[in-house]
Coordinates of C-alpha atoms and ligand atoms in Angstrom, one line a residue:
M714 CA 0.1 0.2 -0.1
Y715 CA 1.3 3.5 -0.8
Y716 CA 0.3 7.1 -1.0
G717 CA -0.4 9.6 -3.8
S718 CA -2.0 12.3 -4.6
G719 CA -3.3 14.0 -8.0
N720 CA -5.2 13.1 -10.8
Y721 CA -3.2 10.4 -12.4
E722 CA -3.7 7.3 -9.7
A723 CA -6.8 9.1 -8.8
F724 CA -8.9 7.8 -12.3
A725 CA -6.8 4.8 -13.0
H726 CA -8.2 1.6 -12.4
P727 CA -6.0 -0.9 -11.0
K728 CA -5.7 -4.6 -12.4
K729 CA -6.8 -7.8 -10.9
P730 CA -4.4 -8.3 -7.8
E731 CA -3.2 -11.5 -8.1
G732 CA -4.5 -14.6 -6.4
V733 CA -7.8 -12.8 -5.3
D734 CA -9.7 -15.6 -6.6
N735 CA -8.5 -18.2 -4.2
K736 CA -9.4 -16.0 -1.3
S737 CA -12.4 -14.9 0.7
A738 CA -13.1 -12.5 3.2
Y739 CA -14.6 -11.9 6.7
I740 CA -15.5 -8.7 8.1
V741 CA -16.6 -8.0 11.8
G742 CA -19.1 -4.9 11.9
T743 CA -21.3 -3.0 9.6
G744 CA -19.7 0.6 10.3
L745 CA -18.5 3.1 7.6
A746 CA -15.3 1.1 8.1
A747 CA -16.4 -2.2 7.4
L748 CA -18.6 -1.4 4.4
S749 CA -15.9 0.8 2.5
A750 CA -13.7 -2.3 3.2
A751 CA -16.3 -4.3 1.5
C752 CA -16.7 -2.1 -1.3
Y753 CA -13.1 -1.8 -2.2
L754 CA -12.9 -5.4 -2.4
V755 CA -15.6 -5.6 -4.7
R756 CA -14.6 -2.5 -6.8
D757 CA -10.8 -2.3 -6.7
G758 CA -9.8 -5.8 -5.1
Q759 CA -12.4 -7.1 -7.8
M760 CA -13.0 -10.1 -5.1
K761 CA -16.7 -11.8 -6.0
G762 CA -19.3 -10.4 -3.6
E763 CA -20.4 -14.3 -2.7
K764 CA -16.6 -14.7 -1.2
I765 CA -17.3 -11.5 1.2
T766 CA -19.4 -12.4 4.6
I767 CA -20.1 -9.9 6.9
F768 CA -20.7 -10.4 10.5
E769 CA -23.1 -7.5 12.6
K770 CA -23.9 -8.0 16.1
D771 CA -26.9 -5.5 15.6
P772 CA -30.0 -6.3 13.3
I773 CA -29.4 -3.2 11.3
P774 CA -26.3 -2.1 9.6
G775 CA -24.5 1.4 10.0
G776 CA -22.9 1.4 13.3
A777 CA -22.1 4.7 14.8
C778 CA -23.5 6.2 11.3
D779 CA -27.1 5.8 12.3
G780 CA -30.6 7.5 11.8
Y781 CA -33.7 5.4 12.2
L782 CA -37.3 5.7 13.1
Y783 CA -38.0 3.2 16.0
E784 CA -41.5 2.0 16.2
G785 CA -43.1 3.3 19.5
L786 CA -40.1 5.7 20.1
G787 CA -39.6 8.2 17.1
Y788 CA -36.8 9.2 15.0
V789 CA -33.3 8.8 16.4
M790 CA -30.2 9.9 15.1
R791 CA -27.5 9.8 17.7
G792 CA -25.0 12.3 15.6
G793 CA -25.0 14.4 12.7
R794 CA -22.3 14.4 10.7
E795 CA -20.2 17.4 9.4
M796 CA -18.4 16.3 6.3
D797 CA -15.6 18.8 4.1
N798 CA -14.7 18.3 0.4
H799 CA -11.3 16.8 1.1
F800 CA -12.5 13.6 2.5
E801 CA -10.4 12.2 -0.2
V802 CA -11.1 8.4 0.2
M803 CA -14.7 9.1 0.8
W804 CA -15.2 10.8 -2.5
D805 CA -12.9 8.2 -4.1
L806 CA -15.3 5.4 -3.1
F807 CA -18.5 7.4 -3.5
R808 CA -17.8 8.3 -6.6
D809 CA -18.6 4.8 -7.7
I810 CA -21.5 4.0 -5.1
P811 CA -25.2 4.9 -7.1
S812 CA -27.4 7.5 -5.3
I813 CA -30.6 5.6 -4.4
E814 CA -32.3 9.1 -4.7
T815 CA -31.5 9.9 -8.2
E816 CA -31.1 7.3 -11.1
G817 CA -28.0 7.2 -13.0
V818 CA -25.9 9.3 -10.6
S819 CA -23.6 8.5 -8.2
V820 CA -23.6 9.7 -4.1
L821 CA -20.7 12.0 -4.8
D822 CA -22.7 13.6 -7.8
E823 CA -25.6 14.1 -5.9
Y824 CA -23.9 15.5 -2.7
Y825 CA -21.6 18.0 -5.1
W826 CA -24.4 19.3 -6.8
L827 CA -26.5 19.3 -3.3
N828 CA -23.8 21.5 -1.8
K829 CA -23.3 23.5 -4.9
E830 CA -26.9 24.5 -4.9
D831 CA -27.3 25.3 -1.5
P832 CA -23.5 25.8 0.0
N833 CA -23.5 25.7 4.1
F834 CA -23.3 28.4 6.5
S835 CA -24.6 29.4 9.6
L836 CA -26.2 33.0 10.5
R837 CA -25.9 32.5 14.4
R838 CA -23.3 30.3 15.4
T839 CA -23.8 31.2 19.2
T840 CA -26.6 32.3 21.5
K841 CA -26.7 33.3 25.3
E842 CA -29.5 34.4 27.8
C843 CA -32.7 32.6 26.4
G844 CA -32.1 33.0 22.6
K845 CA -29.9 36.3 21.9
D846 CA -27.2 36.5 19.5
G847 CA -24.1 35.2 21.4
E848 CA -22.2 38.2 20.2
T849 CA -19.1 36.2 19.1
N850 CA -19.4 37.7 15.8
N851 CA -17.1 35.0 13.8
K852 CA -14.5 36.1 15.7
F853 CA -12.1 33.8 17.5
G854 CA -11.0 36.4 19.8
L855 CA -7.2 34.6 20.6
S856 CA -4.7 36.9 22.3
D857 CA -1.3 36.5 21.0
K858 CA -0.4 34.8 23.8
A859 CA -3.1 32.4 22.8
A860 CA -2.1 32.2 19.0
K861 CA 1.1 31.6 20.4
E862 CA 0.3 28.4 22.7
I863 CA -1.5 27.0 19.4
M864 CA 1.6 27.4 17.3
H865 CA 3.7 25.9 19.7
L866 CA 1.2 22.7 19.6
F867 CA 0.9 22.5 16.0
F868 CA 5.0 22.6 15.5
T869 CA 5.6 19.9 18.9
P870 CA 6.5 16.9 17.5
D871 CA 3.8 13.9 18.0
E872 CA 6.6 12.0 20.2
K873 CA 6.4 14.9 22.9
L874 CA 2.4 14.4 22.7
Y875 CA 2.1 10.8 24.1
N876 CA -0.3 10.8 27.0
K877 CA -0.4 14.5 27.4
K878 CA -3.7 16.5 27.7
I879 CA -4.8 19.4 26.0
T880 CA -4.6 21.5 29.2
D881 CA -0.7 20.7 29.3
F882 CA -0.6 22.7 26.3
F883 CA -3.3 25.6 26.4
S884 CA -3.7 28.1 29.5
D885 CA -6.9 29.7 29.9
E886 CA -5.8 32.5 27.3
V887 CA -7.0 29.6 24.6
L888 CA -9.4 27.7 26.9
N889 CA -11.6 31.0 27.5
S890 CA -11.7 32.0 23.8
N891 CA -14.2 32.0 21.0
F892 CA -11.6 29.9 19.4
W893 CA -12.1 27.2 21.9
L894 CA -15.8 27.7 22.5
Y895 CA -15.7 26.9 18.4
W896 CA -13.3 24.2 18.4
R897 CA -14.4 21.6 21.5
T898 CA -18.3 21.8 20.5
M899 CA -17.6 21.3 16.9
F900 CA -15.1 18.4 17.1
A901 CA -16.3 17.4 20.8
F902 CA -13.0 17.9 22.5
E903 CA -13.2 17.9 26.5
N904 CA -10.4 20.0 28.0
W905 CA -8.7 16.8 29.3
H906 CA -8.6 14.9 25.9
S907 CA -5.4 14.0 24.1
A908 CA -3.0 17.3 22.8
L909 CA -1.6 14.9 19.9
E910 CA -5.2 14.5 18.6
M911 CA -5.7 18.1 19.0
K912 CA -2.5 18.8 16.9
I913 CA -3.7 16.1 14.2
Y914 CA -6.9 17.9 14.0
I915 CA -5.6 21.8 13.9
K916 CA -2.8 20.3 10.9
R917 CA -5.4 18.6 9.2
Y918 CA -8.0 21.2 9.0
I919 CA -5.7 24.4 8.7
H920 CA -7.4 24.9 5.3
H921 CA -10.6 25.6 6.9
I922 CA -9.5 28.0 9.7
Q923 CA -11.2 31.0 7.7
G924 CA -14.4 28.6 7.8
L925 CA -14.9 27.3 10.9
P926 CA -16.5 30.5 12.9
D927 CA -19.6 30.4 10.4
F928 CA -19.1 26.9 9.1
K929 CA -19.2 27.7 5.4
A930 CA -15.9 24.8 5.4
L931 CA -18.8 22.3 6.0
R932 CA -20.9 20.0 3.7
F933 CA -23.9 17.8 4.7
T934 CA -25.7 15.2 3.3
R935 CA -29.6 15.4 2.0
Y936 CA -30.9 13.3 4.6
N937 CA -29.2 11.7 7.8
Q938 CA -26.1 10.0 6.8
Y939 CA -27.7 6.4 7.4
E940 CA -29.9 6.9 4.6
S941 CA -27.5 9.1 2.7
M942 CA -24.5 7.1 3.2
I943 CA -25.2 3.8 4.6
L944 CA -28.0 2.5 2.5
P945 CA -26.4 3.1 -1.1
M946 CA -23.4 1.1 0.1
I947 CA -25.8 -1.6 1.7
E948 CA -27.6 -1.4 -1.8
Y949 CA -24.2 -1.9 -3.9
L950 CA -22.9 -4.5 -1.8
K951 CA -26.1 -6.3 -1.9
N952 CA -26.3 -6.4 -5.6
N953 CA -22.7 -7.4 -5.8
N954 CA -24.2 -10.4 -3.5
V955 CA -21.9 -9.7 -0.5
N956 CA -23.2 -11.8 2.5
F957 CA -24.5 -10.0 5.6
V958 CA -25.1 -12.1 8.6
F959 CA -27.1 -9.5 11.2
N960 CA -27.4 -10.5 15.0
T961 CA -24.2 -12.4 15.1
K962 CA -21.6 -11.3 17.6
V963 CA -17.8 -12.3 16.8
I964 CA -16.3 -13.3 20.5
D965 CA -12.6 -13.5 19.3
V966 CA -10.5 -14.2 16.8
D967 CA -7.5 -16.3 17.0
F968 CA -3.8 -16.1 15.7
E969 CA -0.8 -18.2 14.6
I970 CA 2.1 -15.7 16.0
K971 CA 5.3 -16.2 14.8
S972 CA 8.4 -14.1 15.0
D973 CA 8.2 -13.0 11.5
K974 CA 4.4 -14.0 10.5
K975 CA 1.3 -13.4 12.1
Q976 CA -1.9 -15.3 10.7
A977 CA -5.5 -15.2 12.0
T978 CA -6.7 -18.9 12.1
S979 CA -10.1 -18.6 13.3
I980 CA -13.2 -16.8 13.9
T981 CA -15.4 -17.4 17.2
I982 CA -19.1 -16.4 16.6
L983 CA -22.1 -16.5 18.8
K984 CA -25.5 -16.7 16.8
E985 CA -28.8 -17.4 18.0
G986 CA -26.9 -18.5 21.3
K987 CA -24.9 -20.9 19.4
T988 CA -21.0 -20.8 19.1
E989 CA -19.4 -21.3 16.1
V990 CA -15.6 -21.5 15.0
I991 CA -14.8 -20.2 11.8
N992 CA -11.5 -21.8 10.6
L993 CA -9.1 -19.6 8.3
T994 CA -6.4 -20.1 6.1
E995 CA -4.0 -17.8 4.9
N996 CA -6.4 -17.1 1.8
D997 CA -9.1 -16.1 4.3
L998 CA -8.7 -12.4 4.8
V999 CA -10.3 -10.8 8.1
F1000 CA -11.1 -7.1 8.8
I1001 CA -11.8 -6.4 12.3
T1002 CA -13.6 -3.2 13.5
N1003 CA -12.1 -3.0 17.3
G1004 CA -13.4 -1.0 20.2
G1005 CA -16.4 1.3 18.9
C1006 CA -17.7 5.0 20.0
V1007 CA -21.2 3.9 20.3
E1008 CA -20.7 0.8 22.1
N1009 CA -23.2 0.4 24.8
S1010 CA -24.8 3.3 23.9
S1011 CA -28.7 3.5 25.2
Y1012 CA -31.8 5.2 24.6
G1013 CA -34.5 6.7 26.5
S1014 CA -37.6 8.1 25.5
Q1015 CA -40.0 11.0 25.9
N1016 CA -40.6 10.1 29.6
T1017 CA -37.5 8.1 30.4
K1018 CA -34.0 8.6 30.8
A1019 CA -31.4 6.9 28.6
E1020 CA -29.4 4.4 31.1
Y1021 CA -25.8 5.0 31.8
K1022 CA -24.3 1.5 31.1
P1023 CA -20.8 1.4 30.4
E1024 CA -20.1 -2.3 31.5
L1025 CA -18.4 -4.1 28.8
K1026 CA -19.6 -7.7 27.9
P1027 CA -18.6 -10.2 25.5
G1028 CA -19.6 -9.9 21.9
G1029 CA -18.9 -6.1 21.9
G1030 CA -16.5 -4.3 20.1
W1031 CA -14.4 -3.5 23.3
D1032 CA -14.2 -6.8 25.0
M1033 CA -13.3 -8.3 21.3
W1034 CA -10.7 -6.0 21.0
K1035 CA -9.4 -6.6 24.7
R1036 CA -9.4 -10.6 24.0
I1037 CA -7.3 -9.9 20.4
A1038 CA -4.9 -7.5 22.2
S1039 CA -3.9 -10.0 24.9
K1040 CA -2.7 -12.3 22.5
D1041 CA 0.2 -9.5 20.9
T1042 CA 1.6 -6.2 21.6
S1043 CA 1.0 -4.8 18.2
F1044 CA -2.8 -5.8 18.5
G1045 CA -2.9 -2.2 21.0
H1046 CA -3.8 -1.4 24.2
P1047 CA -7.9 -0.7 24.2
E1048 CA -7.8 -0.2 28.0
K1049 CA -6.3 3.3 27.0
F1050 CA -9.5 4.0 25.5
C1051 CA -12.2 2.3 27.3
S1052 CA -11.2 2.4 31.4
D1053 CA -12.7 6.1 32.1
P1054 CA -16.2 6.4 30.5
E1055 CA -16.5 9.5 33.0
K1056 CA -14.1 11.0 30.6
T1057 CA -15.6 9.8 27.2
N1058 CA -19.6 10.1 27.6
W1059 CA -21.9 12.3 26.6
V1060 CA -25.7 12.6 26.0
S1061 CA -27.7 13.5 22.6
A1062 CA -30.9 13.8 21.7
T1063 CA -33.1 13.7 18.9
V1064 CA -35.9 16.3 19.1
T1065 CA -38.9 15.8 16.6
T1066 CA -41.3 18.9 16.3
L1067 CA -44.8 17.8 15.9
D1068 CA -46.8 21.0 15.3
E1069 CA -46.0 24.7 14.7
K1070 CA -45.5 26.2 17.9
I1071 CA -41.9 25.7 18.4
V1072 CA -40.8 26.2 15.0
P1073 CA -40.8 30.5 15.3
Y1074 CA -38.5 30.1 18.3
I1075 CA -36.0 28.0 16.1
Q1076 CA -36.5 30.2 12.9
K1077 CA -35.6 33.6 15.3
V1078 CA -32.5 32.2 16.2
C1079 CA -31.5 30.8 12.9
E1080 CA -32.6 33.3 10.8
R1081 CA -34.1 30.9 8.3
D1082 CA -37.7 29.3 7.4
P1083 CA -36.4 25.6 8.2
F1084 CA -39.1 24.3 5.7
T1085 CA -37.5 25.4 2.3
G1086 CA -35.4 21.9 2.3
H1087 CA -32.2 23.8 2.3
K1088 CA -30.0 24.3 5.2
V1089 CA -31.2 25.7 8.4
T1090 CA -29.0 26.3 11.2
G1091 CA -25.9 25.4 8.7
G1092 CA -24.1 23.7 11.7
I1093 CA -24.6 23.6 15.3
V1094 CA -25.8 26.3 17.4
T1095 CA -24.1 26.6 20.9
V1096 CA -25.5 28.0 24.2
M1097 CA -22.8 29.6 25.4
D1098 CA -24.2 30.1 29.0
S1099 CA -25.4 26.5 28.9
N1100 CA -24.3 24.3 32.2
W1101 CA -24.3 21.7 30.0
L1102 CA -22.6 23.4 26.9
M1103 CA -25.6 22.6 24.9
S1104 CA -25.4 22.7 21.1
W1105 CA -28.2 22.3 18.3
T1106 CA -28.6 21.7 14.9
F1107 CA -31.3 21.2 12.3
N1108 CA -30.2 20.1 9.0
R1109 CA -32.1 20.0 5.6
Q1110 CA -35.4 18.9 6.1
P1111 CA -36.8 16.6 6.1
Q1112 CA -34.1 14.9 7.6
F1113 CA -35.8 11.1 7.1
R1114 CA -37.4 10.0 4.0
S1115 CA -40.3 9.0 6.1
Q1116 CA -40.7 12.4 7.9
P1117 CA -44.4 14.1 7.8
D1118 CA -44.7 17.1 6.2
G1119 CA -44.9 19.8 9.2
Q1120 CA -42.5 18.5 11.3
L1121 CA -38.6 19.0 12.0
V1122 CA -36.2 16.7 13.2
G1123 CA -33.1 18.2 14.7
W1124 CA -30.1 17.2 17.1
I1125 CA -29.1 18.3 20.4
Y1126 CA -25.8 17.6 22.4
G1127 CA -24.3 18.4 25.5
L1128 CA -20.6 18.4 26.3
F1129 CA -21.0 18.0 30.2
S1130 CA -23.6 15.2 30.9
D1131 CA -23.0 15.3 34.7
K1132 CA -23.8 19.1 35.1
E1133 CA -27.1 20.5 36.4
G1134 CA -29.0 22.3 33.4
N1135 CA -29.8 26.1 34.1
Y1136 CA -33.4 25.5 34.1
I1137 CA -33.9 21.5 34.5
K1138 CA -32.0 21.3 37.9
K1139 CA -30.7 17.6 37.0
A1140 CA -27.8 16.5 35.4
M1141 CA -28.2 15.7 31.2
R1142 CA -27.6 12.4 31.9
E1143 CA -30.4 11.9 34.3
C1144 CA -33.4 13.7 32.1
T1145 CA -36.1 12.0 30.0
G1146 CA -36.4 13.2 26.4
K1147 CA -39.1 15.8 27.9
E1148 CA -36.5 17.4 30.3
I1149 CA -33.9 18.0 27.5
C1150 CA -36.1 19.3 25.6
M1151 CA -37.5 21.9 28.0
E1152 CA -33.9 22.7 28.9
W1153 CA -33.5 23.7 25.0
L1154 CA -36.6 25.3 24.8
Y1155 CA -35.8 27.8 27.6
H1156 CA -32.2 28.5 25.8
L1157 CA -34.2 28.9 23.1
G1158 CA -35.9 31.7 24.7
V1159 CA -39.6 30.2 24.8
P1160 CA -41.5 31.9 27.8
V1161 CA -41.2 29.9 31.2
D1162 CA -44.9 29.1 31.5
Q1163 CA -44.8 27.6 28.0
I1164 CA -42.2 25.4 28.4
D1165 CA -43.7 22.4 29.8
D1166 CA -46.5 22.9 27.5
L1167 CA -44.5 22.5 24.2
A1168 CA -42.1 19.8 25.4
T1169 CA -44.7 17.7 26.4
N1170 CA -47.3 18.4 23.6
S1171 CA -45.2 20.1 20.5
A1172 CA -42.3 17.6 20.6
N1173 CA -41.2 14.3 20.8
T1174 CA -37.6 13.8 22.1
I1175 CA -35.4 10.6 22.5
P1176 CA -32.2 11.0 24.7
A1177 CA -29.1 9.0 23.7
M1178 CA -26.7 7.9 26.4
M1179 CA -23.1 7.1 24.8
P1180 CA -20.5 6.0 27.6
Y1181 CA -17.7 5.9 25.2
I1182 CA -18.1 8.2 22.3
T1183 CA -15.0 10.1 22.7
A1184 CA -13.0 7.3 23.7
F1185 CA -10.5 7.8 20.5
F1186 CA -9.6 11.2 22.0
M1187 CA -8.3 9.6 25.4
P1188 CA -4.4 10.7 25.7
R1189 CA -2.4 7.7 24.1
E1190 CA 0.8 7.1 22.3
A1191 CA 2.3 5.2 19.7
G1192 CA 1.4 1.4 20.2
D1193 CA -2.1 2.0 21.4
R1194 CA -3.8 1.6 18.6
P1195 CA -2.8 -1.5 16.1
D1196 CA -1.6 -0.6 12.9
V1197 CA -4.4 -0.9 10.2
V1198 CA -2.1 -4.1 9.1
P1199 CA 0.2 -4.9 11.8
E1200 CA 3.8 -5.9 10.8
G1201 CA 4.0 -9.4 9.8
S1202 CA 0.1 -9.9 9.3
T1203 CA -0.6 -12.0 6.0
N1204 CA -4.6 -12.1 6.4
F1205 CA -5.9 -10.0 8.7
A1206 CA -6.3 -5.9 9.3
F1207 CA -7.9 -3.6 11.9
I1208 CA -10.1 -1.2 10.8
G1209 CA -12.2 2.0 12.1
Q1210 CA -12.0 4.6 14.9
F1211 CA -9.2 2.5 17.0
A1212 CA -6.7 1.2 14.0
E1213 CA -4.0 3.8 13.3
T1214 CA -3.6 5.4 10.2
P1215 CA -1.1 8.3 9.9
R1216 CA -2.6 12.1 9.9
D1217 CA -6.1 11.9 9.5
T1218 CA -8.6 12.9 12.2
I1219 CA -10.4 10.1 14.5
F1220 CA -13.9 11.4 14.7
T1221 CA -14.7 11.2 11.2
T1222 CA -16.3 9.7 8.4
E1223 CA -13.1 9.5 6.5
Y1224 CA -10.8 8.3 9.0
S1225 CA -13.0 5.0 9.3
M1226 CA -13.2 4.7 5.5
R1227 CA -9.7 5.4 5.1
T1228 CA -8.7 2.4 7.2
G1229 CA -11.2 0.0 5.1
M1230 CA -9.4 1.3 1.9
E1231 CA -6.1 0.9 3.5
A1232 CA -6.5 -2.6 4.9
V1233 CA -7.5 -4.0 1.5
Y1234 CA -5.4 -2.4 -0.3
T1235 CA -2.7 -3.7 1.7
L1236 CA -4.1 -7.3 2.4
L1237 CA -4.8 -7.5 -1.7
N1238 CA -1.3 -5.9 -2.8
V1239 CA -3.8 -3.5 -4.8
D1240 CA -1.5 -1.6 -7.1
R1241 CA -3.0 1.8 -7.1
A1242 CA -2.2 4.8 -4.7
V1243 CA -4.6 5.3 -1.5
P1244 CA -5.3 9.2 -1.6
E1245 CA -3.1 10.6 1.0
V1246 CA -4.7 12.8 3.7
W1247 CA -5.0 16.2 2.3
G1248 CA -2.1 18.1 2.3
S1249 CA -2.8 21.7 3.3
T1250 CA -0.5 21.3 6.4
Y1251 CA 2.3 21.6 4.2
D1252 CA 1.1 24.2 1.7
V1253 CA 2.6 27.9 2.5
R1254 CA -0.8 29.5 1.4
D1255 CA -2.8 27.8 3.7
L1256 CA -0.7 28.1 6.7
L1257 CA -0.3 31.8 6.0
K1258 CA -4.0 32.5 5.3
S1259 CA -4.6 30.4 8.3
S1260 CA -2.2 32.7 10.4
Y1261 CA -4.4 35.6 9.2
Y1262 CA -7.7 34.5 10.0
L1263 CA -6.9 32.8 13.2
R1264 CA -5.8 36.3 14.3
D1265 CA -8.9 37.6 13.4
E1266 CA -7.3 39.1 10.3
K1267 CA -4.5 41.0 11.5
K1268 CA -1.3 41.6 10.1
I1269 CA 2.3 40.2 11.2
T1270 CA 3.0 44.0 12.1
E1271 CA 0.0 43.9 14.3
M1272 CA 1.4 41.6 16.8
E1273 CA 2.3 42.7 20.2
M1274 CA 6.4 42.5 20.3
S1275 CA 9.2 43.7 22.0
I1276 CA 11.4 46.4 20.8
V1277 CA 14.2 43.7 19.7
E1278 CA 11.4 41.7 18.2
K1279 CA 10.3 44.4 16.2
M1280 CA 13.7 45.4 14.8
T1281 CA 14.1 41.9 13.5
L1282 CA 10.7 41.7 11.8
S1283 CA 11.3 45.1 10.1
K1284 CA 14.8 43.9 9.0
V1285 CA 13.3 40.6 7.8
L1286 CA 10.6 42.6 5.8
K1287 CA 13.3 44.7 4.1
K1288 CA 15.2 41.8 2.9
I1289 CA 12.0 40.1 1.5
E1290 CA 11.4 43.5 -0.6
G1291 CA 10.8 42.6 -4.1
T1292 CA 10.7 38.7 -3.7
D1293 CA 7.7 36.3 -4.6
I1294 CA 7.9 35.8 -0.3
E1295 CA 6.8 39.5 -0.2
K1296 CA 4.0 38.8 -2.8
I1297 CA 2.7 35.9 -1.1
L1298 CA 2.7 37.7 2.3
K1299 CA 0.6 40.4 0.6
E1300 CA -1.9 38.0 -1.1
Q1301 CA -2.8 36.7 1.9
K1302 CA -2.9 40.0 3.8
L1303 CA 0.0 39.7 6.4
I1304 CA 1.7 42.6 5.2
Ligands
FAD620 C1 -22.9 11.5 17.9 C2 -21.8 11.1 16.6 C3 -21.2 12.5 15.8 C4 -20.5 12.4 14.9 N1 -20.1 13.4 14.1 C5 -19.5 13.3 13.0 C6 -19.3 14.4 12.2 O1 -19.6 15.6 12.6 N2 -18.2 14.2 11.2 C7 -17.6 13.0 10.8 O2 -17.1 12.7 9.7 N3 -18.0 11.8 11.5 C8 -18.8 11.9 12.5 N4 -19.4 10.8 13.3 C9 -18.2 9.8 13.1 C10 -18.7 8.8 12.2 O3 -20.2 8.6 12.1 C11 -18.0 7.2 12.7 O4 -16.4 7.7 12.6 C12 -17.9 6.3 11.8 O5 -19.4 5.9 11.5 C13 -17.4 5.0 12.6 O6 -17.5 4.0 11.7 P1 -16.5 2.6 11.9 O7 -16.8 1.6 11.2 O8 -15.1 3.0 12.4 O9 -17.0 2.3 13.5 P2 -18.9 2.1 13.9 O10 -19.7 2.7 13.2 O11 -18.5 1.8 15.6 O12 -19.2 0.3 13.3 C14 -18.5 -0.7 14.3 C15 -19.4 -1.8 14.0 O13 -19.1 -3.2 14.4 C16 -20.1 -3.4 14.9 N5 -19.2 -4.8 15.7 C17 -18.5 -4.3 16.8 N6 -18.0 -5.3 17.6 C18 -18.8 -6.3 17.1 C19 -18.6 -7.8 17.3 N7 -17.9 -8.3 18.4 N8 -19.2 -8.6 16.6 C20 -20.1 -8.2 15.3 N9 -20.2 -6.6 15.3 C21 -19.7 -5.7 15.8 C22 -20.7 -2.6 15.7 O14 -22.0 -2.9 16.2 C23 -20.7 -1.6 14.4 O15 -21.9 -1.6 13.5 C24 -20.1 10.9 14.4 C25 -20.5 9.9 15.0 C26 -21.5 10.1 16.2 C27 -21.8 8.6 16.8

């Protein structure tokens, strides 16, 4: 497997890999990583679908990429996925996955046209004091000291960030800024999370700095991502005769481990109460989704809370990974991520408005009619003075294909599930759907005497508790996540959010899809480049531009400097006069 960029390899089709007709594949999970692995086995590996078997413990596919109507409960999406144009693997694959909405076009085309016609941006990123404008005014509000702390993290080598927390690098100068408010609510970072991950995120999205405060950097699918992304992939795979085996837990995978060679030798599955062992040869490839951010998640309802149940059980992604990891040091350290759910949980809630009564309050904040079919909030709205640090969003409506006219489906989440609300004097995770809705309505500016009635009669709200939702952000070091294909592996790979691939950001659809592609390309030796993670961090234009916008459009000369620093800067500026360096600094408005 090797990386590449540019058109030459992007549009080429690889030759059929040697020996593929003698091989078969077993895939654990039906999340984006697993489905991508299956799609790449079919498209580029040219493996016959009949030879691919996918085991999923749940009755439905998609894993963390969800969006369903549960009978008797209501619409549920545990998350809404912000995406960008430089999800290189995603677009590499989706250009060949047919849309299930429009005949004859790909998922990529559908998404591209949609986001061209209706580009995303928010008119109100923050609120305070019950629905008033948060007055963050698209400014990052970073002091020079704060900007330097971010630069320091940006240039610190990964090894020095191992097991370090964000607060080891950022002081209150950063943590109290709008920058941090935007950043942590957008990406779901907590202050105690990994400094290494934070660095990877800044580098990965450096080209988006300008577009972060109002979310013009983002793109969204037409419907929830289960319907817009998972279902087309399932359709493609089923049309290619791939076998799906639902309600089947993979308990364990066994290996023969020699000094130079590691081979998966069997998979133990539990199906309908019976344990079965599938023996493997070197020609049987295994793709394992280890761990999982929505493992042990639970739903409440309008009138019940979502139970917090972090205990790990056999047949789940964490238990399976623990068993596997105990067999070789190169299979990672799951306990690094799943041992402190108090630090990795949050609660989200899906709210469905049932009549017109709540709609004007939403419209007042987002300044858009939510029923046009176009963007509504254009990304999350963060309630700055919420004790839960609540954010909420309504994406294009309908969010579900089956959604009745006149209803809106939106998403609420809070970063602090253990704090009492401002209106509801309970921790978010102790709240029923109705109570979460009440807290949200309070922050929307609904008069207090109407809150109970609207939350009861004009909305249906379903909470979801996810004990491990940010497990991948726990401080870590090299080796804590197994390589996608560990050294010496002849027939197995790890995929998903807890497999190691360099430079990409973990809490993204792209990361998981990338691991699926890399796994297939490595194990089948597919002779075509995997698109490298978008390289804006190596592009001087993006670096200069981001430093201009990160400092709220200030020039270099407007930095606080000592007399000596000022003199040095003026000498440097003199030296570059008349050169391309001066030109590019001017183009990027830095001088
Ligand atoms: C709340 C939330 C918000 C998000 N926001 C964004 C965002 O803004 N932007 C973005 O790009 N991405 C976002 N994501 C992330 C994105 O959805 C995930 O990264 C991606 O879906 C993960 O896919 P995966 O295949 O790696 O893992 P998963 O989806 O977790 O898939 C793992 C699958 O394996 C199955 N499985 C596990 N163990 C076993 C076993 N032992 N036997 C059988 N089956 C097993 C599971 O049931 C599951 O189906 C968000 C996700 C959530 C939940």
